[in-house]
Coordinates of N, CA and C and ligand atoms in Angstrom, one line a residue:
X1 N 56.3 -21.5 36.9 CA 55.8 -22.8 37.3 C 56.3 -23.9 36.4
X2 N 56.6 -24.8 37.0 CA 57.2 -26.2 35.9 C 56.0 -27.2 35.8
X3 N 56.0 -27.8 34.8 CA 54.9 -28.7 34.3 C 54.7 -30.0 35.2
X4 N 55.5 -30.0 36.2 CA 55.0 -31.2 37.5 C 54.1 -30.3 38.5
X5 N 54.8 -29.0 38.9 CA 53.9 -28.9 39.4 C 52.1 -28.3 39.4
X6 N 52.0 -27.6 37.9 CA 51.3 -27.5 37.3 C 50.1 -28.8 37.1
X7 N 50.9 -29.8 37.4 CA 50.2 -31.3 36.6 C 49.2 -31.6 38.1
X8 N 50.3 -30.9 39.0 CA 49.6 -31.7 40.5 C 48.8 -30.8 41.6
X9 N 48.7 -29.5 40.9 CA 47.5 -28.4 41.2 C 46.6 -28.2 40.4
X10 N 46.2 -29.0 38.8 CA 45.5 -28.3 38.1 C 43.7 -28.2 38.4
X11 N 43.7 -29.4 39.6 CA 42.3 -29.8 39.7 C 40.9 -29.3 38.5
X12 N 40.0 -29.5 38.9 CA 38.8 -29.2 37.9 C 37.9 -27.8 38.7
X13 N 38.1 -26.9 38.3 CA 37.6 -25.5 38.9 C 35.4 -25.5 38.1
X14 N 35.1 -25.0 39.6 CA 33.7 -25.1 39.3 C 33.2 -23.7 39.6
X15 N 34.3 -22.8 39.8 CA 33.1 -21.2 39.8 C 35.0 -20.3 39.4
X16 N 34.0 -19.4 38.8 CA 35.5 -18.7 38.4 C 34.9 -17.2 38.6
X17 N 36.1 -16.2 38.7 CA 36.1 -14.9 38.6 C 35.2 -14.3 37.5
X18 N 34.6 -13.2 37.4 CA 33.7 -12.9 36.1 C 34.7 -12.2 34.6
X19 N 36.0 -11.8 35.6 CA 36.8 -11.4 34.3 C 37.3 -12.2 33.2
X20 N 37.7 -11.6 32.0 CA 37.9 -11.8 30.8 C 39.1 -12.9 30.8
X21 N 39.2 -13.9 30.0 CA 40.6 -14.4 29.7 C 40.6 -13.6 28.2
X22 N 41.9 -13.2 27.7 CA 42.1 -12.4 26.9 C 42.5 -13.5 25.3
X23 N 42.0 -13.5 24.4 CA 42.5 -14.1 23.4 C 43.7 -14.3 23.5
X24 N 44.6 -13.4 23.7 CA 46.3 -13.8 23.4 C 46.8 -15.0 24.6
X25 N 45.9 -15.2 25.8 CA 46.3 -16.3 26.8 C 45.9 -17.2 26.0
X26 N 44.2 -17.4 25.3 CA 44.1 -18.7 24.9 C 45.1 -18.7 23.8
X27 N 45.3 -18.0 22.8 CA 46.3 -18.3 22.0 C 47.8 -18.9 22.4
X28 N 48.0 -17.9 23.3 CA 49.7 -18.8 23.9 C 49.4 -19.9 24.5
X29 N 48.0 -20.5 24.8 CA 47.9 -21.6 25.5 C 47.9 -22.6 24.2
X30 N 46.9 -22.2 23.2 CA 46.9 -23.4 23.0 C 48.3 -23.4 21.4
X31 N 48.7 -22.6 21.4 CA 50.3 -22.2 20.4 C 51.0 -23.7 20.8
X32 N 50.9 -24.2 22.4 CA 51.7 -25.0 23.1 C 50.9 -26.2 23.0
X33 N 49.7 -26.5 23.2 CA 48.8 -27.4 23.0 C 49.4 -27.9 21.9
X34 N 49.1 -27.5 20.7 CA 49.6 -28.1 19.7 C 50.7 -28.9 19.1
X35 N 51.4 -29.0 19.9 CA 52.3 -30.1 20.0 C 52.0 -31.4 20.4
X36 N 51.1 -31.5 20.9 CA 50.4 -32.9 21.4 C 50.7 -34.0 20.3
X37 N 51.0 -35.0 20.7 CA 50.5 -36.3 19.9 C 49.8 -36.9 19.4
X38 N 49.2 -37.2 17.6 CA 48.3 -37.7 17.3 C 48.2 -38.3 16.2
X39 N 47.9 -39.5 15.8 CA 48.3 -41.0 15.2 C 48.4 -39.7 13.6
X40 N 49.8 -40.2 13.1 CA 49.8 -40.2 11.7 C 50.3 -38.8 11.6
X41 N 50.5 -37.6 13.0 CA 50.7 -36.6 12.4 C 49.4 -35.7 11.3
X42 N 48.2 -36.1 12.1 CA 47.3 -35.3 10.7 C 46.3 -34.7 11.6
X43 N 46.7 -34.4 12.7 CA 46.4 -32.9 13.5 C 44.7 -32.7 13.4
X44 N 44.2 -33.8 13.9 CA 42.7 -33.6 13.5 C 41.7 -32.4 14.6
X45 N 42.6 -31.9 15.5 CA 41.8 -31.1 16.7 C 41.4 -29.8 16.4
X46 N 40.2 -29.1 16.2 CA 40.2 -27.9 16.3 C 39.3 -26.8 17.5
X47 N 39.3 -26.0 17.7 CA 38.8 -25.9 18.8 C 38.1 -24.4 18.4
X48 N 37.1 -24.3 19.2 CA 36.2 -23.1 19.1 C 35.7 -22.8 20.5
X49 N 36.3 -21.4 20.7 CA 36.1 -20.2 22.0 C 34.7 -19.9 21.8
X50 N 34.3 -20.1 22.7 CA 33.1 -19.2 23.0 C 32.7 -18.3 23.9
X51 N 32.9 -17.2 23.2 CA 32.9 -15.9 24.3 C 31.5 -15.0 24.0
X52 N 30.7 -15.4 23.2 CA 29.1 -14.6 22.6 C 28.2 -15.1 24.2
X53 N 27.9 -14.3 24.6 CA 27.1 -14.5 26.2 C 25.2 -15.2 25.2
X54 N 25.3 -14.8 24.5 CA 23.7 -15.4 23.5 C 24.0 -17.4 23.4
X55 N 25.2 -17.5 22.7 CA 25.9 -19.2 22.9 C 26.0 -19.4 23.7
X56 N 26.7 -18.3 24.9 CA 27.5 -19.3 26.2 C 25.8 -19.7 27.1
X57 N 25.3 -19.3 26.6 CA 23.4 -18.9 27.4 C 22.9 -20.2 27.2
X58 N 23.0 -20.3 25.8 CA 22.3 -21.6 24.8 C 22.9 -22.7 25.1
X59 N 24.5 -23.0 25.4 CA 25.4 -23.9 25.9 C 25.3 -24.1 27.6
X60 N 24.5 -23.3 28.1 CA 24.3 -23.7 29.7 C 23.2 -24.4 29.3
X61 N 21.9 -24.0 28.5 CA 20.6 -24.6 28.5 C 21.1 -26.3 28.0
X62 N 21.7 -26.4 27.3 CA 21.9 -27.8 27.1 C 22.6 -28.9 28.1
X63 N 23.5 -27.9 28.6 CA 24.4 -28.7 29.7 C 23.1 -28.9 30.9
X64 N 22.4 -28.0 31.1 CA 21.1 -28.5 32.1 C 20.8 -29.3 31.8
X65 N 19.7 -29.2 30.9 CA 18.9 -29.9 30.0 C 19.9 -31.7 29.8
X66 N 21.1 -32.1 30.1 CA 21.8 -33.2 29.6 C 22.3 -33.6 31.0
X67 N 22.9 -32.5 31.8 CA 23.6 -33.2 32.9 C 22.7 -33.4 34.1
X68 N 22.1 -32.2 34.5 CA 21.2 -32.7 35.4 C 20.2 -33.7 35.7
X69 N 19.9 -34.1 34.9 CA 18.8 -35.7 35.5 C 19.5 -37.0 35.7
X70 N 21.2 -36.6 35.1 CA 21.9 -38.1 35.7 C 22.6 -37.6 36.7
X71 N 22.8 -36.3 37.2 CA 22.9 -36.4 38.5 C 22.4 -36.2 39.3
X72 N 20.7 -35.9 38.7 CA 19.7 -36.2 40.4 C 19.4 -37.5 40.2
X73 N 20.0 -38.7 39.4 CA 19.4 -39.7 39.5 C 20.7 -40.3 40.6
X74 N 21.6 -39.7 41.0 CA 22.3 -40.1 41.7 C 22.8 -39.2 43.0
X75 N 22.9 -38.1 43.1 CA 22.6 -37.4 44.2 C 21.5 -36.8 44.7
X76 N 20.4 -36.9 43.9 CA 18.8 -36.6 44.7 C 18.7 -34.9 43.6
X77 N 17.2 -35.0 44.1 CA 17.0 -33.8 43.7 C 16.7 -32.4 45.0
X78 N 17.6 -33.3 46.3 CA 17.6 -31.5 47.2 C 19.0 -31.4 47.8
X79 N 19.2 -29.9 47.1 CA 20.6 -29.3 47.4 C 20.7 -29.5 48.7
X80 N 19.5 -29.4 49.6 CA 20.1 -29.8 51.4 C 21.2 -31.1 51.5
X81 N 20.5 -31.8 50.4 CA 21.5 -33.1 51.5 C 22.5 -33.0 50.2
X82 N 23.2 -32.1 49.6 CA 24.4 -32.3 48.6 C 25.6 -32.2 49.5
X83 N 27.0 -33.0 49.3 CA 27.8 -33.0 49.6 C 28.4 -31.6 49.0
X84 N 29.4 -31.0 49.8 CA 30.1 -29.9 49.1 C 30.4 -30.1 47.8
X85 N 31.7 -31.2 47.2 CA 31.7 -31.3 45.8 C 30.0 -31.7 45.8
X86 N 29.1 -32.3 45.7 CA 28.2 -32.1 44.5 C 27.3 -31.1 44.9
X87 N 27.6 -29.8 45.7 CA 26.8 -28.7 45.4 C 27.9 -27.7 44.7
X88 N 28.7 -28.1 44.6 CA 29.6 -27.4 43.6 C 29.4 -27.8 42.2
X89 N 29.4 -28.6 42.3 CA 29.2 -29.9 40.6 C 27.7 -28.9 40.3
X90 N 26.9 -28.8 41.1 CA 25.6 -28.4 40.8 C 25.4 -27.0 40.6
X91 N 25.9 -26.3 41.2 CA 26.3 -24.8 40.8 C 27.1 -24.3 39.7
X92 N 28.1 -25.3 39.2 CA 28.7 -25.3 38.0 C 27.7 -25.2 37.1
X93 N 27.0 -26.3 37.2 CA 26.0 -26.6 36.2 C 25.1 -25.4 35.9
X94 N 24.4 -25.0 36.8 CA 23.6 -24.0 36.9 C 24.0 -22.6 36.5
X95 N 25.6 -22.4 36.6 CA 26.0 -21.2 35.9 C 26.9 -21.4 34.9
X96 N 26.3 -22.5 34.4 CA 27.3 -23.0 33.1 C 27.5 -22.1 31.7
X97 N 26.6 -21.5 31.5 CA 26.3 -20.8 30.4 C 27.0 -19.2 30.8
X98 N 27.2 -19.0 31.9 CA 28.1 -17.8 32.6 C 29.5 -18.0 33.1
X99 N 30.1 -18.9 32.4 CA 31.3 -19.0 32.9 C 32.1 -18.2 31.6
X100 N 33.6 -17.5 32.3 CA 33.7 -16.8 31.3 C 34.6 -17.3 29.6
X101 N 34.9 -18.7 29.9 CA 34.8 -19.1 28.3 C 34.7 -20.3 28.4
X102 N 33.8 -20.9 26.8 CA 33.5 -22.6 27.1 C 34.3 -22.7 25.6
X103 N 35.4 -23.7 25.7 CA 36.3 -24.4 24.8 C 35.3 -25.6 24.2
X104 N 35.1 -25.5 22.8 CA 34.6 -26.7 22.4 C 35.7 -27.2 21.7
X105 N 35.7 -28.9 22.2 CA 36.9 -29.2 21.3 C 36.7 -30.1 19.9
X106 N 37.0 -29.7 18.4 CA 36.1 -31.0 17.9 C 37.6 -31.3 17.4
X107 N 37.0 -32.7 16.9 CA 38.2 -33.2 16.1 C 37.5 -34.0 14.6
X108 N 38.4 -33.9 13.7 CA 37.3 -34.4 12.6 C 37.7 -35.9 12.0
X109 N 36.4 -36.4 12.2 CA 36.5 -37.7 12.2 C 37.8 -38.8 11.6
X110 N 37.4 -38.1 10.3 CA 38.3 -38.6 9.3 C 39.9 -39.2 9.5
X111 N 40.3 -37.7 10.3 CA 41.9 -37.8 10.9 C 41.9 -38.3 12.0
X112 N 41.0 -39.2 12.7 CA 41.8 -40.3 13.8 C 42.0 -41.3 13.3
X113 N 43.3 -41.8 14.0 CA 43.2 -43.2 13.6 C 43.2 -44.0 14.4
X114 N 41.8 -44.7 14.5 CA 41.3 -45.7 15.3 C 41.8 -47.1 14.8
X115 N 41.9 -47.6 15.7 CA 43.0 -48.7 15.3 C 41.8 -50.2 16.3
X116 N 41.1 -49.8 17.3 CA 40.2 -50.8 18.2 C 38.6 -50.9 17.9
X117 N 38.5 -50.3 16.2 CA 37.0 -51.1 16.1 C 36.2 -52.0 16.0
X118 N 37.3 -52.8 15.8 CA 37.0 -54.0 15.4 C 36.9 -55.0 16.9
X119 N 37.8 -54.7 17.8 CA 37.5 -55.5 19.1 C 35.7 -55.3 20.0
X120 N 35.6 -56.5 20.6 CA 34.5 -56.3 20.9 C 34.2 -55.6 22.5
X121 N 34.8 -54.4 22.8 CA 34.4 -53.4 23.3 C 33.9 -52.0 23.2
X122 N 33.6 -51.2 23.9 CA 34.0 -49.5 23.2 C 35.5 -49.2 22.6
X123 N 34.6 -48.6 21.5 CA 36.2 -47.8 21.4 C 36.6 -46.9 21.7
X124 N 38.0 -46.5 21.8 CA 38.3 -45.8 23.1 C 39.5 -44.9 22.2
X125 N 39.9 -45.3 21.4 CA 41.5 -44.9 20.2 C 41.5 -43.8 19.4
X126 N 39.9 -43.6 19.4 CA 40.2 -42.1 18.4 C 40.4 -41.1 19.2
X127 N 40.2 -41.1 21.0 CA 40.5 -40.2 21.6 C 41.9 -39.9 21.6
X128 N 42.5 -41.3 21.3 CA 44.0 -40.9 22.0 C 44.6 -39.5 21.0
X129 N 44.3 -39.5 19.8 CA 44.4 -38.5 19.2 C 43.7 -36.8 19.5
X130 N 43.0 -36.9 20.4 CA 42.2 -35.8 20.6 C 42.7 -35.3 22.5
X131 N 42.5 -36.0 23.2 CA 42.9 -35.8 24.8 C 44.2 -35.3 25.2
X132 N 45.0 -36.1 24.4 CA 46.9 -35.4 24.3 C 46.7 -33.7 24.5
X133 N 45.9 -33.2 23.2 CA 45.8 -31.9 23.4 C 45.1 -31.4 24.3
X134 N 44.2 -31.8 24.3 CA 43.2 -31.4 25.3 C 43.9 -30.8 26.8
X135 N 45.1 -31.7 27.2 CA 45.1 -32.2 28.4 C 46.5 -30.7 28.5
X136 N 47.6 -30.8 27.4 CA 48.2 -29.8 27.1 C 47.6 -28.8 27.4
X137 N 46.7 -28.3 26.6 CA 46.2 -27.3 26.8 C 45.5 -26.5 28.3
X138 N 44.9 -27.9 28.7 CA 44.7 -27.2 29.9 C 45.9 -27.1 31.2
X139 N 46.9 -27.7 30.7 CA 48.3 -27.5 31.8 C 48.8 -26.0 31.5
X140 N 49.1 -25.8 29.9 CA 49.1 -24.9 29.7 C 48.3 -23.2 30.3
X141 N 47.1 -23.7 30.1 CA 46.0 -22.5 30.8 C 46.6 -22.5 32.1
X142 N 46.2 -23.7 32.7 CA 46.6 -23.4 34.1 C 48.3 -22.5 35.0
X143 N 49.2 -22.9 33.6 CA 50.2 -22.0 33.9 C 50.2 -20.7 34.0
X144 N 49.2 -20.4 32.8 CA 48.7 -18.7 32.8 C 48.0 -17.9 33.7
X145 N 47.3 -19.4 34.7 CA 46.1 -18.8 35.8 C 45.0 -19.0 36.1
X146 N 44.7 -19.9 34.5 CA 43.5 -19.6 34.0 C 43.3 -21.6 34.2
X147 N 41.8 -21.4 35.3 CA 41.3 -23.2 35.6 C 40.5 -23.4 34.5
X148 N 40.1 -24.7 34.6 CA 39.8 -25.4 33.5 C 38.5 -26.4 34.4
X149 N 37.4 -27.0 33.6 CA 36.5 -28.1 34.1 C 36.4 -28.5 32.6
X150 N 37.1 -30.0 32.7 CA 36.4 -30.5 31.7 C 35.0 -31.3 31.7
X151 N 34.6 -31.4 30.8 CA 33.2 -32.2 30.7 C 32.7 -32.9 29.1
X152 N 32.2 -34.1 29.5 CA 31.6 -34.8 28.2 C 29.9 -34.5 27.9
X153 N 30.0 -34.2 29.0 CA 27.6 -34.1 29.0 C 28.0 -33.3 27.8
X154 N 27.8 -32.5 27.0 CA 27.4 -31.9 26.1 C 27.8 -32.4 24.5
X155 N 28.2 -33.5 24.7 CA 28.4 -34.6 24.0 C 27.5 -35.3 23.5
X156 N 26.5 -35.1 24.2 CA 25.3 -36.2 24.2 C 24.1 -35.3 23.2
X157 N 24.6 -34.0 23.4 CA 23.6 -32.9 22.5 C 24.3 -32.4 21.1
X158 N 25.5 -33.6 20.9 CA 26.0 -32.9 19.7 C 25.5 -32.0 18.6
X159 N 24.5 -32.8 17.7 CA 23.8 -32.0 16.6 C 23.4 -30.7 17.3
X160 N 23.0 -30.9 18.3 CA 22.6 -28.8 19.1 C 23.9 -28.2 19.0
X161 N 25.2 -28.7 19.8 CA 25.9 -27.8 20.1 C 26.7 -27.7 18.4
X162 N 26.3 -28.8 17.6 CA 27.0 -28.0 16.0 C 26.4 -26.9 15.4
X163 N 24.8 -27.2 15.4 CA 23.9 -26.2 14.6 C 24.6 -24.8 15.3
X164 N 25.0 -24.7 17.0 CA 24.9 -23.8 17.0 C 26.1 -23.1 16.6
X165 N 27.3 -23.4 16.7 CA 28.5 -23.2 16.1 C 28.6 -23.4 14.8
X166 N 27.7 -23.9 13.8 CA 28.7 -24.1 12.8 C 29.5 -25.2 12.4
X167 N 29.3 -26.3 13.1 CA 30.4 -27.1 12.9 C 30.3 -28.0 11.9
X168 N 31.3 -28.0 11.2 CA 30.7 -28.6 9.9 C 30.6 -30.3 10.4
X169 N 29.6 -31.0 9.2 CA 29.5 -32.4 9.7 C 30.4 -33.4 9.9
X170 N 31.8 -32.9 9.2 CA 32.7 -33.8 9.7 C 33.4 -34.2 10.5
X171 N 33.4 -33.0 11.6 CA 33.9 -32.9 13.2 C 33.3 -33.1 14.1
X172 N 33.2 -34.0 14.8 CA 33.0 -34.7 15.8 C 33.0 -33.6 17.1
X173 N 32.6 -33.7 18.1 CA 32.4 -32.8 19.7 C 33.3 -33.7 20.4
X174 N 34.3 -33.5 21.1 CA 35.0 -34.4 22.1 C 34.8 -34.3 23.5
X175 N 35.0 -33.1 23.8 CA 34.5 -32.3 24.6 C 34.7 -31.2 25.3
X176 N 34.3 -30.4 26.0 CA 34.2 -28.9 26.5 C 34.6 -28.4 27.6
X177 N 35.7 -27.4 27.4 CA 35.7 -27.0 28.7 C 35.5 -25.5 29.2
X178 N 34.9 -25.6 30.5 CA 34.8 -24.2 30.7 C 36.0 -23.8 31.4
X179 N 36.2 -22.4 31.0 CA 37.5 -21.8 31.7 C 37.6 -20.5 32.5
X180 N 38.2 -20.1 33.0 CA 38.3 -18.6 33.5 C 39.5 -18.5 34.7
X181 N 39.4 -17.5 35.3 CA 40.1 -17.2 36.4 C 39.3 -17.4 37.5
X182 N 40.1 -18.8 38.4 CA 39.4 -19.2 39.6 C 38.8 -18.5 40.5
X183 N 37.7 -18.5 41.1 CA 37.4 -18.0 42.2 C 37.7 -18.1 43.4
X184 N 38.3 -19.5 43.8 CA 38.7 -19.6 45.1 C 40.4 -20.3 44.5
X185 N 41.2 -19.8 43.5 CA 42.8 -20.4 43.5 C 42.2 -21.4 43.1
X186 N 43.9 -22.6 43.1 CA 44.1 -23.7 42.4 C 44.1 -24.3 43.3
X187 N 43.4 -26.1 43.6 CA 44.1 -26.7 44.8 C 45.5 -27.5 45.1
X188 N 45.8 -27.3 46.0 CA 47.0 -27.8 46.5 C 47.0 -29.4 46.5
X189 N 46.0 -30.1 46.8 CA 46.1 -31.4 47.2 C 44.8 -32.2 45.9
X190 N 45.3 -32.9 45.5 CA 44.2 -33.8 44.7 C 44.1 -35.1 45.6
X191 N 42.6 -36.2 45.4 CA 43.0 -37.0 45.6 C 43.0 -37.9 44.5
X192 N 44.0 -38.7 44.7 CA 44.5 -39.9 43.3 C 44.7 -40.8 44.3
X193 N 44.6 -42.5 43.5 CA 45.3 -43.1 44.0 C 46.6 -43.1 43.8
X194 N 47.7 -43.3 44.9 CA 49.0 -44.0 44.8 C 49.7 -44.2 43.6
X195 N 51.4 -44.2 43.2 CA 51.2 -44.9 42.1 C 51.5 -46.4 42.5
X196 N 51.9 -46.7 43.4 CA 52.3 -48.0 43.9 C 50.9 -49.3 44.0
X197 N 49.3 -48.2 43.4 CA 48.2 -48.9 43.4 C 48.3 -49.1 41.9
X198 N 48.9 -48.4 40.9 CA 48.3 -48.5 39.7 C 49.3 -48.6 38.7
X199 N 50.7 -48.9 39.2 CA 51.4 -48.7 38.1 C 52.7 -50.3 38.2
X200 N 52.6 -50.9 37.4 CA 53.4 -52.0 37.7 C 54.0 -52.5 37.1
X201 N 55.2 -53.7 37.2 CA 55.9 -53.9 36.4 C 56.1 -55.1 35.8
X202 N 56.5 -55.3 34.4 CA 56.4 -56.5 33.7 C 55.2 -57.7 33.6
X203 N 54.2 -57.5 34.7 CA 53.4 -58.2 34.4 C 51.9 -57.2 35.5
X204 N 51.0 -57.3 34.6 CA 49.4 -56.6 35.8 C 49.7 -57.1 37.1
X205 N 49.7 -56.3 37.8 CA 49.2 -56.8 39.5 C 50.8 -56.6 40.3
X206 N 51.5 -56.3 39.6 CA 53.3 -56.9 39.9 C 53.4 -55.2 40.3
X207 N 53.4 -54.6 41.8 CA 53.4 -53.3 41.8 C 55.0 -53.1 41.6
X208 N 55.2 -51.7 40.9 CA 56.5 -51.2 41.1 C 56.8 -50.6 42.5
X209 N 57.9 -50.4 43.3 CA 58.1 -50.4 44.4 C 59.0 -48.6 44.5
X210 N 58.7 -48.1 45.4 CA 59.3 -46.8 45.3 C 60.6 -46.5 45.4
X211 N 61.1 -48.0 45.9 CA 62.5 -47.7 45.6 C 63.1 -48.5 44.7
X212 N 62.6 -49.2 44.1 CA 63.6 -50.2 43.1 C 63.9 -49.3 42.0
X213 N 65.3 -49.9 41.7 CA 65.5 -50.0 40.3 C 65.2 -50.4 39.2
X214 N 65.1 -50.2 38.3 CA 64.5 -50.8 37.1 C 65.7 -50.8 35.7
X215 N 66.1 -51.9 35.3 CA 66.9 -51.8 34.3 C 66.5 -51.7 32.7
Ligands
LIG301 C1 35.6 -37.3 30.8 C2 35.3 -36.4 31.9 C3 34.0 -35.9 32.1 C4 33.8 -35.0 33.1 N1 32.5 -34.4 33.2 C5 32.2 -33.5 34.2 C6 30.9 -32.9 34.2 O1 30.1 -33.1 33.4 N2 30.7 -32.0 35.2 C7 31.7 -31.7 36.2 O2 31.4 -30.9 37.0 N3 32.9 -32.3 36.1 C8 33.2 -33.2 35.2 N4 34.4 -33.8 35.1 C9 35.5 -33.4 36.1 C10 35.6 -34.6 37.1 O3 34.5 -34.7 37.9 C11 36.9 -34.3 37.9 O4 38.0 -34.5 37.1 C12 37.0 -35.3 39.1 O5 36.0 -35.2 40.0 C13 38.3 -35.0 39.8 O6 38.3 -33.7 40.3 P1 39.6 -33.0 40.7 O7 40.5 -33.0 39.5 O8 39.3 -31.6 41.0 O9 40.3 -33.7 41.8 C14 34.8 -34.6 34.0 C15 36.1 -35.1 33.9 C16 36.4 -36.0 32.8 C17 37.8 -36.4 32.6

């Protein structure tokens, strides 16, 4: 498989096979991840497998406990009237702690370099140092077989999800993915917008055209 097409099947998988991914996949996956790009060359990402069914247990209780009340504050609280994706979304949830591995990703603080604290929005820049891999990594998995859901809710329970790993105070939670071997395949079709909606030239709003040239 080549990394376009990989890029444009990897969707976000919400129920997976109960089998094992084997250390040496995540290893060759993330051997490759690591190449990723990150301000300064000071490699701040480290990541912790979780394969102890007692954590992955403790790591569903929190992802309940964080994700569910913002999304019954917006799809209700009865699975009757859930749309397919959000009784999927909602079954993920619910067997979150059973999925067969949750990637935590941290990165430590120190080694981003955030360059937009000072503007008066969110900042958004220490990610760029952290997602590069992230994103590798899961192209990578996905070449092996192995889907990926990423997710930030458990972000919000940081101090829990450190005590429970370990993590020392200088690493930051970026966020988590669960992984395994899909249950129903990879999908074929995502929907995105266009790039002719979102990608433009020399000035915002100026679409690039699918056939021009560009010098
Ligand atoms: C920052 C971020 C947070 C996300 N959080 C969740 C989450 O908490 N639960 C979930 O089921 N999916 C989560 N997702 C997955 C998105 O819902 C998914 O990428 C989007 O719906 C598109 O789905 P598709 O790639 O399968 O087309 C998250 C994705 C991102 C990038």
């Amino acid at each position: 498989m080549d990394a376009l097409e990989a890029m444009r099947t990897i969707g976000t998988a919400r129920s997976f096979r109960p089998d094992d991914v084997p250390d040496e996949v995540v290893h060759r996956a993330a051997e490759a991840a690591r190449f990723a790009p990150q301000g300064g060359n000071r490699q701040p990402v480290r990541l912790v497998v979780v394969r102890d069914r007692a954590k992955k247990a403790r790591l569903g209780e929190l992802y309940e406990r964080t994700w569910r009340p913002y999304f019954e504050s917006r799809a209700g609280a009865d699975p009757g009237r859930y749309s397919p994706a959000q009784r999927a979304m909602s079954e993920f949830a619910a067997r979150f702690g059973e999925h067969p591995l949750i990637l935590v990703v941290c990165a430590r603080y120190e080694d981003l370099l955030v360059t937009d604290l000072e503007l008066d929005r969110p900042s958004v820049v220490g990610g760029a140092s952290i997602y590069p891999y992230v994103q590798n990594l899961c192209i990578a998995l996905r070449v092996e077989g192995v889907a990926t859901a990423l997710t930030t809710a458990l972000c919000r329970v940081e101090p829990e999800v450190r005590e429970l790993l370990e993590i020392p105070d200088e690493y930051l939670t970026a966020c988590h993915l669960a992984a395994g071997y899909p249950a129903q395949g990879f999908p074929t079709k995502l929907r995105r917008r266009p790039v002719e909606e979102t990608v433009f030239v020399d000035t915002f709003g100026s679409n690039i055209s699918r056939s021009a040239r560009h010098t």
